[in-house]
Tab-separated table of C-alpha atoms and ligand atoms in Angstrom:
chain	number	residue	atom	x	y	z
A	1	MET	CA	-7.958	10.170	26.086
A	2	ASN	CA	-7.038	7.278	23.873
A	3	SER	CA	-3.930	5.652	25.334
A	4	LYS	CA	-3.161	3.602	22.253
A	5	LYS	CA	-0.314	4.679	20.003
A	6	ARG	CA	-1.317	6.148	16.699
A	7	LEU	CA	-0.683	4.350	13.430
A	8	LEU	CA	-1.048	5.599	9.882
A	9	SER	CA	-0.483	3.909	6.575
A	10	GLY	CA	-1.577	4.438	3.031
A	11	ILE	CA	-1.838	2.728	-0.290
A	12	GLN	CA	-1.753	4.426	-3.680
A	13	ALA	CA	-4.929	4.498	-5.694
A	14	THR	CA	-3.251	3.392	-8.904
A	15	GLY	CA	-5.065	0.041	-9.049
A	16	LYS	CA	-7.190	-2.448	-7.191
A	17	ILE	CA	-5.699	-4.517	-4.410
A	18	HIS	CA	-3.699	-7.549	-5.534
A	19	LEU	CA	-2.250	-10.454	-3.614
A	20	GLY	CA	1.114	-8.693	-3.386
A	21	ASN	CA	-0.502	-5.720	-1.625
A	22	TYR	CA	-2.359	-8.090	0.654
A	23	PHE	CA	0.585	-10.189	1.817
A	24	GLY	CA	2.995	-7.245	1.794
A	25	ALA	CA	0.867	-4.760	3.724
A	26	VAL	CA	-2.871	-5.126	4.135
A	27	LYS	CA	-2.723	-8.385	6.072
A	28	ASN	CA	-0.570	-6.624	8.657
A	29	TRP	CA	-2.847	-3.620	8.785
A	30	VAL	CA	-5.725	-5.921	9.667
A	31	ALA	CA	-3.626	-7.593	12.359
A	32	MET	CA	-2.536	-4.246	13.848
A	33	GLN	CA	-5.792	-2.298	13.781
A	34	ALA	CA	-6.906	-3.376	17.263
A	35	ASP	CA	-3.642	-2.501	18.992
A	36	TYR	CA	-3.357	1.063	17.701
A	37	GLU	CA	-5.509	4.053	17.034
A	38	ALA	CA	-5.293	3.289	13.347
A	39	PHE	CA	-5.696	5.480	10.257
A	40	PHE	CA	-5.650	3.862	6.827
A	41	MET	CA	-5.902	5.959	3.727
A	42	VAL	CA	-6.149	5.596	-0.004
A	43	ALA	CA	-3.544	7.985	-1.375
A	44	ASP	CA	-5.327	9.391	-4.410
A	45	LEU	CA	-3.280	12.607	-4.467
A	46	HIS	CA	-0.104	10.555	-4.493
A	47	ALA	CA	-1.482	8.654	-7.474
A	48	LEU	CA	-2.085	12.001	-9.160
A	49	THR	CA	1.609	12.918	-8.921
A	50	THR	CA	2.379	10.400	-11.660
A	51	ALA	CA	-1.034	9.825	-13.292
A	52	TYR	CA	-2.133	13.446	-13.324
A	53	GLU	CA	-4.279	13.049	-16.414
A	54	ASP	CA	-6.128	10.018	-15.079
A	55	GLY	CA	-8.332	11.583	-12.415
A	56	ILE	CA	-11.373	9.509	-13.340
A	57	SER	CA	-9.614	6.210	-13.010
A	58	ILE	CA	-7.959	7.332	-9.753
A	59	LYS	CA	-11.394	8.212	-8.407
A	60	ASN	CA	-12.873	4.872	-9.470
A	61	ASN	CA	-9.893	3.004	-8.136
A	62	SER	CA	-10.150	4.775	-4.777
A	63	TYR	CA	-13.622	3.322	-4.257
A	64	GLU	CA	-12.507	-0.085	-5.427
A	65	VAL	CA	-9.549	-0.008	-3.037
A	66	ILE	CA	-11.775	0.982	-0.114
A	67	ALA	CA	-14.053	-1.968	-0.972
A	68	ASP	CA	-11.006	-4.247	-1.185
A	69	LEU	CA	-9.701	-3.066	2.185
A	70	LEU	CA	-13.056	-3.587	3.873
A	71	ALA	CA	-13.366	-7.040	2.301
A	72	CYS	CA	-9.855	-7.919	3.512
A	73	GLY	CA	-10.910	-7.161	7.062
A	74	ILE	CA	-10.231	-3.502	7.821
A	75	ASP	CA	-12.926	-2.736	10.372
A	76	PRO	CA	-14.420	0.736	9.858
A	77	ASN	CA	-15.601	0.766	13.465
A	78	GLN	CA	-12.079	0.250	14.676
A	79	ALA	CA	-9.822	2.057	12.212
A	80	ALA	CA	-10.441	5.303	10.348
A	81	LEU	CA	-10.549	4.347	6.676
A	82	PHE	CA	-10.648	7.247	4.232
A	83	ILE	CA	-9.601	8.796	0.943
A	84	GLN	CA	-6.763	11.318	1.245
A	85	SER	CA	-8.183	14.088	-0.969
A	86	LYS	CA	-11.396	14.259	1.091
A	87	LEU	CA	-9.290	15.791	3.850
A	88	PRO	CA	-7.836	19.090	2.602
A	89	GLU	CA	-5.803	19.202	5.827
A	90	HIS	CA	-3.245	16.896	4.162
A	91	SER	CA	-2.759	19.318	1.278
A	92	GLU	CA	-2.613	22.321	3.568
A	93	LEU	CA	0.028	20.823	5.815
A	94	HIS	CA	1.919	19.657	2.714
A	95	LEU	CA	2.105	23.265	1.553
A	96	ILE	CA	3.293	24.547	4.918
A	97	LEU	CA	5.928	21.806	5.179
A	98	SER	CA	7.094	22.531	1.642
A	99	MET	CA	8.202	25.989	2.834
A	100	ILE	CA	10.812	24.499	5.139
A	101	THR	CA	11.894	21.387	3.236
A	102	PRO	CA	15.298	21.878	1.569
A	103	LEU	CA	15.352	20.835	-2.094
A	104	PRO	CA	18.453	18.625	-1.770
A	105	TRP	CA	16.609	16.447	0.782
A	106	LEU	CA	14.042	15.648	-1.905
A	107	GLU	CA	16.460	15.261	-4.783
A	108	ARG	CA	18.395	12.550	-2.986
A	109	ILE	CA	15.369	10.349	-2.169
A	110	PRO	CA	15.961	7.039	-4.005
A	111	THR	CA	12.346	6.593	-5.159
A	112	TYR	CA	12.523	9.982	-6.883
A	113	LYS	CA	15.362	8.864	-9.111
A	114	SER	CA	14.187	5.304	-9.702
A	115	LYS	CA	10.580	6.148	-10.516
A	116	ARG	CA	11.613	8.857	-12.932
A	117	GLU	CA	13.689	6.298	-14.766
A	118	GLU	CA	10.991	3.637	-14.597
A	119	ILE	CA	8.069	5.752	-15.781
A	120	LYS	CA	9.177	6.960	-19.202
A	121	ASP	CA	5.821	7.758	-20.783
A	122	LYS	CA	5.064	10.662	-18.422
A	123	ASP	CA	6.847	13.954	-17.871
A	124	LEU	CA	7.763	13.678	-14.203
A	125	ASN	CA	9.863	16.788	-14.210
A	126	THR	CA	7.244	18.425	-12.014
A	127	TYR	CA	7.032	20.217	-8.693
A	128	GLY	CA	4.324	17.829	-7.479
A	129	PHE	CA	6.349	14.714	-8.179
A	130	LEU	CA	9.421	16.060	-6.406
A	131	GLY	CA	7.131	16.883	-3.479
A	132	TYR	CA	5.674	13.365	-3.278
A	133	PRO	CA	7.525	12.538	-0.036
A	134	VAL	CA	6.555	15.897	1.515
A	135	LEU	CA	2.915	15.000	0.933
A	136	GLN	CA	3.582	11.648	2.562
A	137	ALA	CA	5.207	13.425	5.522
A	138	ALA	CA	2.086	15.591	5.794
A	139	ASP	CA	-0.102	12.438	5.781
A	140	ILE	CA	1.824	11.107	8.740
A	141	MET	CA	2.366	14.371	10.625
A	142	VAL	CA	-1.185	15.666	10.361
A	143	TYR	CA	-2.181	12.778	12.645
A	144	GLN	CA	0.974	12.884	14.784
A	145	ALA	CA	1.288	9.174	13.980
A	146	ASN	CA	3.829	7.238	16.058
A	147	VAL	CA	4.022	4.188	13.840
A	148	VAL	CA	3.995	3.828	10.056
A	149	PRO	CA	3.776	0.252	8.766
A	150	VAL	CA	5.363	0.201	5.308
A	151	GLY	CA	7.515	-1.879	3.013
A	152	LYS	CA	11.301	-1.364	3.028
A	153	ASP	CA	11.136	0.786	-0.127
A	154	GLN	CA	9.228	3.425	1.856
A	155	ALA	CA	11.783	3.783	4.658
A	156	PRO	CA	13.450	6.891	3.130
A	157	HIS	CA	10.056	8.627	3.165
A	158	VAL	CA	9.531	7.999	6.868
A	159	GLU	CA	13.120	9.044	7.531
A	160	LEU	CA	12.440	12.288	5.647
A	161	THR	CA	9.298	12.769	7.746
A	162	ARG	CA	11.436	12.645	10.888
A	163	GLU	CA	13.866	15.149	9.388
A	164	ILE	CA	11.082	17.548	8.462
A	165	ALA	CA	9.530	17.173	11.931
A	166	ARG	CA	12.882	17.936	13.549
A	167	ARG	CA	13.494	20.926	11.318
A	168	PHE	CA	10.007	22.309	11.996
A	169	ASN	CA	10.510	21.961	15.757
A	170	PHE	CA	13.921	23.617	15.514
A	171	LEU	CA	12.839	26.530	13.313
A	172	PHE	CA	9.707	27.313	15.279
A	173	LYS	CA	11.192	26.530	18.707
A	174	THR	CA	8.565	23.975	19.548
A	175	GLU	CA	8.297	20.320	20.443
A	176	PHE	CA	5.022	19.907	18.643
A	177	PHE	CA	5.891	17.250	16.095
A	178	ILE	CA	6.870	13.787	17.227
A	179	GLU	CA	9.212	11.631	15.186
A	180	PRO	CA	7.399	8.647	13.661
A	181	GLU	CA	8.920	5.195	13.365
A	182	GLU	CA	8.545	2.895	10.388
A	183	LYS	CA	7.488	-0.651	11.061
A	184	PHE	CA	8.450	-3.037	8.291
A	185	THR	CA	5.686	-5.279	7.198
A	186	GLN	CA	7.001	-6.784	4.004
A	187	PHE	CA	7.575	-10.166	5.566
A	188	LEU	CA	6.308	-11.725	2.377
A	189	VAL	CA	7.241	-10.490	-1.045
A	190	ILE	CA	5.115	-12.491	-3.374
A	191	PRO	CA	6.145	-12.857	-6.965
A	192	GLY	CA	3.889	-11.999	-9.856
A	193	THR	CA	2.873	-14.448	-12.567
A	194	ASP	CA	6.087	-13.657	-14.485
A	195	GLY	CA	8.371	-14.208	-11.494
A	196	ARG	CA	9.148	-10.529	-10.891
A	197	LYS	CA	7.738	-8.737	-7.836
A	198	MET	CA	3.944	-8.583	-8.075
A	199	SER	CA	3.065	-5.103	-9.236
A	200	LYS	CA	0.289	-3.464	-11.167
A	201	SER	CA	2.790	-1.742	-13.426
A	202	TYR	CA	4.343	-5.062	-14.479
A	203	GLY	CA	0.957	-6.487	-15.485
A	204	ASN	CA	1.725	-9.632	-13.482
A	205	ALA	CA	-0.731	-9.226	-10.612
A	206	ILE	CA	-3.636	-11.336	-9.370
A	207	TYR	CA	-6.459	-9.205	-7.985
A	208	PHE	CA	-9.250	-9.924	-5.526
A	209	ALA	CA	-11.529	-8.503	-8.222
A	210	ASP	CA	-10.409	-11.172	-10.723
A	211	SER	CA	-13.012	-13.831	-11.497
A	212	GLU	CA	-12.251	-17.501	-10.948
A	213	GLU	CA	-11.731	-17.915	-14.716
A	214	VAL	CA	-9.328	-14.994	-14.919
A	215	ILE	CA	-7.298	-16.340	-11.999
A	216	LYS	CA	-7.225	-19.770	-13.601
A	217	ASP	CA	-5.972	-18.277	-16.831
A	218	LYS	CA	-3.271	-16.274	-15.045
A	219	VAL	CA	-2.089	-19.241	-12.978
A	220	MET	CA	-2.025	-21.618	-15.941
A	221	LYS	CA	0.191	-19.150	-17.826
A	222	MET	CA	2.394	-18.540	-14.828
A	223	VAL	CA	6.163	-18.846	-15.191
A	224	THR	CA	7.828	-21.783	-13.415
A	225	ASP	CA	11.450	-22.886	-13.085
A	226	PRO	CA	12.803	-21.969	-16.551
A	227	ALA	CA	15.133	-24.977	-16.538
A	228	ARG	CA	12.093	-27.256	-16.560
A	229	GLN	CA	11.361	-27.360	-20.280
A	230	LYS	CA	10.022	-30.902	-20.497
A	231	ARG	CA	7.835	-32.824	-18.079
A	232	THR	CA	10.751	-35.153	-17.346
A	233	ASP	CA	13.164	-32.331	-16.433
A	234	VAL	CA	13.671	-32.037	-12.694
A	235	GLY	CA	12.714	-28.730	-11.098
A	236	ASN	CA	14.054	-26.419	-8.426
A	237	PRO	CA	11.215	-25.100	-6.231
A	238	GLU	CA	13.551	-22.559	-4.635
A	239	ILE	CA	13.616	-20.475	-7.786
A	240	CYS	CA	10.087	-21.283	-8.940
A	241	PRO	CA	7.513	-18.476	-8.478
A	242	LEU	CA	4.717	-21.017	-8.550
A	243	PHE	CA	6.231	-22.728	-5.538
A	244	SER	CA	6.210	-19.466	-3.541
A	245	PHE	CA	2.461	-19.498	-4.038
A	246	GLN	CA	2.233	-23.120	-2.876
A	247	GLU	CA	4.021	-22.174	0.344
A	248	ILE	CA	1.415	-19.493	1.008
A	249	PHE	CA	-1.765	-21.191	-0.137
A	250	ASN	CA	-0.884	-24.837	0.239
A	251	PRO	CA	1.412	-25.009	3.297
A	252	ASP	CA	0.432	-28.575	4.184
A	253	LEU	CA	1.358	-29.897	0.748
A	254	ALA	CA	4.395	-27.707	0.072
A	255	ALA	CA	7.018	-30.152	1.401
A	256	GLU	CA	5.561	-33.001	-0.636
A	257	ILE	CA	5.305	-30.852	-3.777
A	258	SER	CA	8.915	-29.726	-3.355
A	259	GLU	CA	10.137	-33.302	-3.063
A	260	GLN	CA	8.171	-34.406	-6.107
A	261	CYS	CA	9.304	-31.400	-8.169
A	262	HIS	CA	12.963	-32.158	-7.399
A	263	LYS	CA	12.589	-35.614	-8.949
A	264	ALA	CA	10.143	-34.655	-11.709
A	265	GLY	CA	7.447	-36.655	-9.909
A	266	ILE	CA	4.941	-33.868	-10.464
A	267	GLY	CA	4.612	-31.642	-13.545
A	268	CYS	CA	3.989	-27.911	-13.552
A	269	VAL	CA	0.447	-28.263	-14.882
A	270	ASP	CA	-0.539	-30.588	-12.036
A	271	CYS	CA	1.249	-28.344	-9.576
A	272	LYS	CA	-0.808	-25.399	-10.854
A	273	LYS	CA	-4.016	-27.374	-10.501
A	274	LYS	CA	-3.174	-28.140	-6.887
A	275	LEU	CA	-2.694	-24.441	-6.269
A	276	LEU	CA	-5.830	-23.223	-8.006
A	277	GLY	CA	-8.388	-24.782	-5.682
A	278	LYS	CA	-6.624	-23.493	-2.583
A	279	MET	CA	-6.128	-20.050	-4.007
A	280	ASN	CA	-9.742	-19.803	-4.964
A	281	ASP	CA	-10.814	-20.885	-1.452
A	282	PHE	CA	-8.860	-17.915	-0.157
A	283	VAL	CA	-9.842	-15.345	-2.777
A	284	ALA	CA	-13.538	-16.224	-3.271
A	285	PRO	CA	-14.951	-14.973	0.057
A	286	ILE	CA	-12.990	-11.720	-0.231
A	287	ARG	CA	-14.094	-11.301	-3.850
A	288	GLU	CA	-17.747	-11.810	-2.842
A	289	LYS	CA	-17.473	-9.294	-0.019
A	290	ARG	CA	-15.818	-6.654	-2.185
A	291	GLU	CA	-18.546	-7.093	-4.798
A	292	ARG	CA	-21.226	-6.547	-2.166
A	293	TYR	CA	-19.525	-3.323	-1.070
A	294	ILE	CA	-19.234	-2.113	-4.667
A	295	LEU	CA	-22.891	-2.840	-5.396
A	296	ASP	CA	-24.132	-0.969	-2.320
A	297	LYS	CA	-22.685	2.415	-3.154
A	298	SER	CA	-24.605	4.341	-0.498
A	299	ASN	CA	-23.353	2.031	2.256
A	300	LEU	CA	-19.812	2.442	0.938
A	301	ASP	CA	-20.226	6.223	0.942
A	302	ASP	CA	-21.521	6.067	4.529
A	303	LEU	CA	-18.514	4.037	5.642
A	304	ILE	CA	-16.120	6.431	3.903
A	305	ASN	CA	-17.860	9.355	5.588
A	306	ILE	CA	-17.485	7.778	9.010
A	307	GLY	CA	-13.752	7.287	8.388
A	308	THR	CA	-13.373	10.799	6.993
A	309	GLN	CA	-15.081	12.355	10.009
A	310	LYS	CA	-12.942	10.370	12.443
A	311	ALA	CA	-9.776	11.444	10.644
A	312	LYS	CA	-10.979	15.030	10.291
A	313	VAL	CA	-11.264	15.608	14.050
A	314	VAL	CA	-7.591	14.775	14.551
A	315	ALA	CA	-6.266	16.361	11.345
A	316	ARG	CA	-8.146	19.641	11.789
A	317	ASN	CA	-7.011	20.022	15.368
A	318	ASN	CA	-3.363	19.400	14.515
A	319	LEU	CA	-3.430	21.683	11.499
A	320	GLU	CA	-4.859	24.529	13.592
A	321	LYS	CA	-2.029	24.080	16.081
A	322	VAL	CA	0.541	24.126	13.275
A	323	LYS	CA	-0.910	27.369	11.945
A	324	ASP	CA	-0.711	28.869	15.417
A	325	ILE	CA	2.922	27.832	15.708
A	326	VAL	CA	3.750	29.245	12.258
A	327	LYS	CA	1.680	32.323	13.201
A	328	ILE	CA	-0.622	32.442	10.200
B	1	LIG	N1	3.968	6.135	-0.744
B	1	LIG	C1	3.260	4.982	-0.229
B	1	LIG	C2	3.425	3.812	-1.210
B	1	LIG	O1	3.597	4.031	-2.379
B	1	LIG	C3	1.793	5.252	-0.022
B	1	LIG	C4	1.572	6.286	1.034
B	1	LIG	C5	1.076	7.557	0.850
B	1	LIG	C6	1.852	6.151	2.419
B	1	LIG	N2	1.013	8.206	2.039
B	1	LIG	C7	1.480	7.380	3.026
B	1	LIG	C8	2.381	5.105	3.208
B	1	LIG	C9	1.663	7.606	4.382
B	1	LIG	C10	2.559	5.337	4.564
B	1	LIG	C11	2.203	6.580	5.143
B	1	LIG	O2	3.338	2.688	-0.787
């Protein structure tokens, strides 16, 4: 028996991994993988709830994300790393859970309302989109995960998972499902190149797949303190997105840069140049690794298979028990 607690987390397959994903989630996954029996998945079915006509790009992105995760340090010998749709157990449990999940529980989930308002170019008035958090509950429950490391925005989904688990146990007079706990990992929200939260949908993200030239271009165009119009204007690092990057990539120089910025001793262009070298030192080895994974497709497939098999043993077993309990 494995005495470690079980951990599951997932990332949507809507795009490749960017620095915001890394500092908001993936870095923590890497740090936690040794202490838990860890399951990390690429949520391609979740991506399909909003991008249902973009199967091909979701499929391509899933491979790219797996390569990114491996390059960032997820160890396939330690954690189970897999793509959600390769395990039909998730979909099957999702369907069973959907039978007992009251509609009002789903309608009041904040992400349901906000995403529907945000994504205007797609008809999200669908059964699948409303069921997004039920699928997420199935992801967690099919492994009986104890711990779910997520950003704060995902807390209502883990809360719903607990409610569904409780309701299942109550209705079927069982204690089968445990109640998972969220573990917040968003200790660093890193801004995008326009100063808003880094996000694929804002087009302000810096990816591990970006070449050195692309990153240079993005950084040189990056927004800084808007009050600093001229080189002689003094700046305020506290509200400058560029400075948030300096704190992450250039911690030894950050205090000095801040002081100089306050008295217009350093300009934004020079500040960006100081960042670029450091950022590239960090990104380059990960970029090289991810490229090697992408080029060796059969190795990548092997690694995905290993993760899928590991996950399958647990998911299959739990799903069979659920079916017994439900008596089907
Ligand atoms: N909904 C999560 C997000 O957008 C991704 C996700 C899917 C997930 N299934 C999960 C996260 C299960 C944690 C556990 O970030």
